[in-house]
CSV table of C-alpha atoms in Angstrom, one decimal:
chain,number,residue,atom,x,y,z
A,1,UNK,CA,-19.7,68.1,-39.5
A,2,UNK,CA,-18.5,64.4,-39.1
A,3,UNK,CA,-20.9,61.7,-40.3
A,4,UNK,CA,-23.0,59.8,-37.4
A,5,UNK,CA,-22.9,56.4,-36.5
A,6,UNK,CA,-26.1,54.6,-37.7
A,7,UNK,CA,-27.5,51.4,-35.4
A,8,UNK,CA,-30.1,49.1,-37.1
A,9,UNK,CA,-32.6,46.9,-34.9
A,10,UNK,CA,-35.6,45.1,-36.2
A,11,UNK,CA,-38.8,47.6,-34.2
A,12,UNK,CA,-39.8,51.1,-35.1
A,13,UNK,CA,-40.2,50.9,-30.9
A,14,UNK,CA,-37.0,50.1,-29.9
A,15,UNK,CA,-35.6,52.8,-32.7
A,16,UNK,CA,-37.0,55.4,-30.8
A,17,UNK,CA,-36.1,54.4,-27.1
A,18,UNK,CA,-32.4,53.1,-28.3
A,19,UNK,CA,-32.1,56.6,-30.5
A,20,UNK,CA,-32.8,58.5,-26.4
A,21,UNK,CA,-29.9,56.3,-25.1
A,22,UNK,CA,-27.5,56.8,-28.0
A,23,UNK,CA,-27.5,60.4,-28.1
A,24,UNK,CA,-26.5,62.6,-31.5
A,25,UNK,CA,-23.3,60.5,-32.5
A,26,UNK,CA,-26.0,58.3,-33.4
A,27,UNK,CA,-29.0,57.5,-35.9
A,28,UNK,CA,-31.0,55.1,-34.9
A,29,UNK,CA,-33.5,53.1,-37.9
A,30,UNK,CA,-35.3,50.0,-37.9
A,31,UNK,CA,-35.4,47.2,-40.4
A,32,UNK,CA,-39.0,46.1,-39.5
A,33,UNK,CA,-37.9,42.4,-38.8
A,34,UNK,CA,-36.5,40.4,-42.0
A,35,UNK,CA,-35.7,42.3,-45.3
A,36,UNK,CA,-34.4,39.4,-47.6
A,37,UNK,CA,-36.0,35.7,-47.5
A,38,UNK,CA,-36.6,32.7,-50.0
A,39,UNK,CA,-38.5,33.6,-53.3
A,40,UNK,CA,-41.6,31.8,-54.0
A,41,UNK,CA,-40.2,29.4,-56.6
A,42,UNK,CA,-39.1,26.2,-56.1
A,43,UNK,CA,-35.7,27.4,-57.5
A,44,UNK,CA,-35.1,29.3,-54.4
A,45,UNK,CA,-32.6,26.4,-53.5
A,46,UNK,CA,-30.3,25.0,-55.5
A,47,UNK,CA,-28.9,21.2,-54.9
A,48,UNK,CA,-24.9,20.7,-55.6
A,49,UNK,CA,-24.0,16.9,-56.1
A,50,UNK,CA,-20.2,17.7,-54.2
A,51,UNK,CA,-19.2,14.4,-53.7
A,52,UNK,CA,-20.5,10.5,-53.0
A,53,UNK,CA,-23.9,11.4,-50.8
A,54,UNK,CA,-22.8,15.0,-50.5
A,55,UNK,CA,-25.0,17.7,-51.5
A,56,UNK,CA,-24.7,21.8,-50.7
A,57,UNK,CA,-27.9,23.6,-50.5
A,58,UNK,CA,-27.5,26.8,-52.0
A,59,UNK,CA,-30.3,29.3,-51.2
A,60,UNK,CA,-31.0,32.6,-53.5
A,61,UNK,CA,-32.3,35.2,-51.5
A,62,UNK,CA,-34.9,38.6,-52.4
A,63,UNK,CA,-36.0,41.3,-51.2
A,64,UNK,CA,-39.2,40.4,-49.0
A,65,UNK,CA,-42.2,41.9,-50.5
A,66,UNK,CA,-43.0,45.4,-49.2
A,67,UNK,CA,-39.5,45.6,-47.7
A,68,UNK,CA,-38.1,47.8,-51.1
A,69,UNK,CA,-38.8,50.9,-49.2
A,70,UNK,CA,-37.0,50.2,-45.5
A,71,UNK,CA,-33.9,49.2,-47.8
A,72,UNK,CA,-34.0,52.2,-49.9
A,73,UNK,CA,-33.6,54.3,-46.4
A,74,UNK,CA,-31.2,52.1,-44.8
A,75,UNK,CA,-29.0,52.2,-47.7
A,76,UNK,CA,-29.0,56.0,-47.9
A,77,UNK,CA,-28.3,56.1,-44.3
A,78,UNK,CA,-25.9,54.2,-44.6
A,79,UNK,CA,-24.2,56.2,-47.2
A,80,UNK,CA,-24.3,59.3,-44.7
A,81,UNK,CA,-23.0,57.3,-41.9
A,82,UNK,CA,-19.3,56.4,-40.5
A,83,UNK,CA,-20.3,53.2,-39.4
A,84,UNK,CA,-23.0,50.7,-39.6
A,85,UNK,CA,-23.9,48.5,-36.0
A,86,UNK,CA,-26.4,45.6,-36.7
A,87,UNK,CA,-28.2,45.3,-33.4
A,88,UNK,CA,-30.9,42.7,-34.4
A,89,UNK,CA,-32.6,40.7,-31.9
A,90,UNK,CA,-29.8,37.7,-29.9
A,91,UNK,CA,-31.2,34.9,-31.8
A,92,UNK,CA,-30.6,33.2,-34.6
A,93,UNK,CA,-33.2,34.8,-36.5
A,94,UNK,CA,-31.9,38.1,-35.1
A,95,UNK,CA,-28.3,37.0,-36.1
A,96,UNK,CA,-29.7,36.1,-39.9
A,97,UNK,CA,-31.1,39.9,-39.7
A,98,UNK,CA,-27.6,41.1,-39.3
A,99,UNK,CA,-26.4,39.2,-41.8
A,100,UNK,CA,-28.8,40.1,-44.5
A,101,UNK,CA,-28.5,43.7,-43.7
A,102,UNK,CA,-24.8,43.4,-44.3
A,103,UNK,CA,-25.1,41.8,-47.1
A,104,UNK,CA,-27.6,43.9,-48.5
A,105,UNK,CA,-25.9,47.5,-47.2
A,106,UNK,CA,-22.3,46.4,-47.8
A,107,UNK,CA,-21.8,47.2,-51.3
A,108,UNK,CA,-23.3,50.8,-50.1
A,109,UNK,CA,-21.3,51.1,-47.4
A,110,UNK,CA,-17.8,50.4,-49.5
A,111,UNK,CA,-15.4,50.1,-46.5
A,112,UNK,CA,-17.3,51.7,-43.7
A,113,UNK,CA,-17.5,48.8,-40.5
A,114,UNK,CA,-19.9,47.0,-39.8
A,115,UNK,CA,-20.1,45.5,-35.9
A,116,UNK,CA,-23.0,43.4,-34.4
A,117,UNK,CA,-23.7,44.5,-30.7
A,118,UNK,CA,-26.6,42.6,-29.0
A,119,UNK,CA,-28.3,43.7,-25.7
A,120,UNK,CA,-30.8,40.9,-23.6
A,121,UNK,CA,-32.5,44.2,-22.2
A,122,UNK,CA,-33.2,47.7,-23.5
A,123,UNK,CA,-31.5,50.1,-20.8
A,124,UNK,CA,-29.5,52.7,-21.0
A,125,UNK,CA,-26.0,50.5,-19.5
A,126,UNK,CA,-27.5,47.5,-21.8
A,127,UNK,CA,-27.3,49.0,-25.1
A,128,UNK,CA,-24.1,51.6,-24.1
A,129,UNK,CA,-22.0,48.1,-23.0
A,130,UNK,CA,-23.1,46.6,-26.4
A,131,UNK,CA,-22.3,48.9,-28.3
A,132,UNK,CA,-18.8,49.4,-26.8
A,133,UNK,CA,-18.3,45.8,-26.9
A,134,UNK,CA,-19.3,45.0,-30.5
A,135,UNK,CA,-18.6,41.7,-32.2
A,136,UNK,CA,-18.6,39.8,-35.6
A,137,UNK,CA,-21.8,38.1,-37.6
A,138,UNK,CA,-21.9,34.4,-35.4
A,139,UNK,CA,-21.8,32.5,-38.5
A,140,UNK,CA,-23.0,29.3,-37.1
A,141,UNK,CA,-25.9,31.0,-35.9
A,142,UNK,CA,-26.8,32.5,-39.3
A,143,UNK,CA,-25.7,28.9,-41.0
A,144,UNK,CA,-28.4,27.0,-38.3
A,145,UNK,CA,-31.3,29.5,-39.6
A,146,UNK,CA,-30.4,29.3,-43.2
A,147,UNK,CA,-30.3,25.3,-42.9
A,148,UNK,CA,-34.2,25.5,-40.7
A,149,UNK,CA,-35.2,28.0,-43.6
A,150,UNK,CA,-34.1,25.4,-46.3
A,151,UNK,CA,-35.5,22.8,-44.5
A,152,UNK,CA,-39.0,24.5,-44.0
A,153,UNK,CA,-39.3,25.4,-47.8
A,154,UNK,CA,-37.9,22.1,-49.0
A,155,UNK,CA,-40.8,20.2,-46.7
A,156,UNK,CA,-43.0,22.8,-47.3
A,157,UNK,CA,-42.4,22.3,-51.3
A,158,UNK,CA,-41.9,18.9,-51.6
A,159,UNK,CA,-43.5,16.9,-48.7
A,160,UNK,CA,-46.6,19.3,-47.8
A,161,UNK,CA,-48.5,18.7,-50.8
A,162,UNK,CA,-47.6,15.0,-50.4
A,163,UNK,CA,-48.5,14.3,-47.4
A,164,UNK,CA,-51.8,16.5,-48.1
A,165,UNK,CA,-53.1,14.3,-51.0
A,166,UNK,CA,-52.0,11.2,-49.1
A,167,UNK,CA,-54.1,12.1,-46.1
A,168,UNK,CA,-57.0,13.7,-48.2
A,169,UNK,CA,-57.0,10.1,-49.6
A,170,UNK,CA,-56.9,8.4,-46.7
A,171,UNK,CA,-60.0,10.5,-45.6
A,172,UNK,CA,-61.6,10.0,-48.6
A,173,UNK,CA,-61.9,6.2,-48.3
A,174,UNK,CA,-63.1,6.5,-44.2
């Protein structure tokens, strides 16, 4: 019996209504939204001096709490599959999804394919078109998520608790 195709969105809901539209070449799972993010520490970004006022952040990515399990199943379906489609949500988080799945799954998947399809609707001709027109990961649009996460954690780190004593000064003397 030759191996399915497996097709990864983000909802448990649109597994099941894609899964209907797909038919038995496919298996349809769901990530449940993001699977890798930022750890907690304030080492979850690394600054590299590259030049004269040049610096790279370098994020370090986990596993999101409570997201071991969905990987441990996507993994092993994707070791039982031909090929791997990534059909997160059009966005940029949707397209950072796709890209942390691959880069999660790829060692599993060795050199099985990985394509991105995205669909602005979920019908039948929708999701078929997409996934006969499949593309690559939009870099760009992971790189402009990574560069709002980094920016969110690095104010979030560093200016937050800043700006809260500043303020909660400021109060106190009112």
């Amino acid at each position: 019996m030759a191996s399915k195709k497996l097709l990864i969105v983000e909802s448990p809901a649109k597994a099941k209504t894609i899964g209907k539209y797909l038919g038995s070449d496919f298996v349809v799972k769901s990530s449940v939204g993001h699977i890798r993010d930022l750890p907690k520490e304030n080492s979850a970004i690394k600054v590299v001096e590259k030049g004269a006022n040049t610096w790279e952040f370098v994020p370090t990515y986990e596993i999101s709490d409570g997201k071991a399990k969905v990987v441990s199943e996507l993994k092993t379906a994707v070791k039982v599959s031909s090929e791997i489609y990534l059909a997160s949500d059009p966005d940029r988080e949707g397209e950072a999804i796709a890209w942390h799945l691959k880069e999660v799954l790829g060692p599993v998947a060795g050199d099985k394919p990985f394509h991105r399809v995205t669909y602005n609707e979920i019908t039948k001709s929708a999701v078929l078109k997409a996934v006969a027109e499949p593309r690559d990961i939009d870099m760009p649009l992971v790189d402009a998520q990574q560069a709002r996460r980094i920016l969110d954690r690095l104010v979030g780190y560093k200016v937050s608790p800043l700006l809260w004593k500043n303020i909660n000064c400021a109060n106190n003397r009112s």
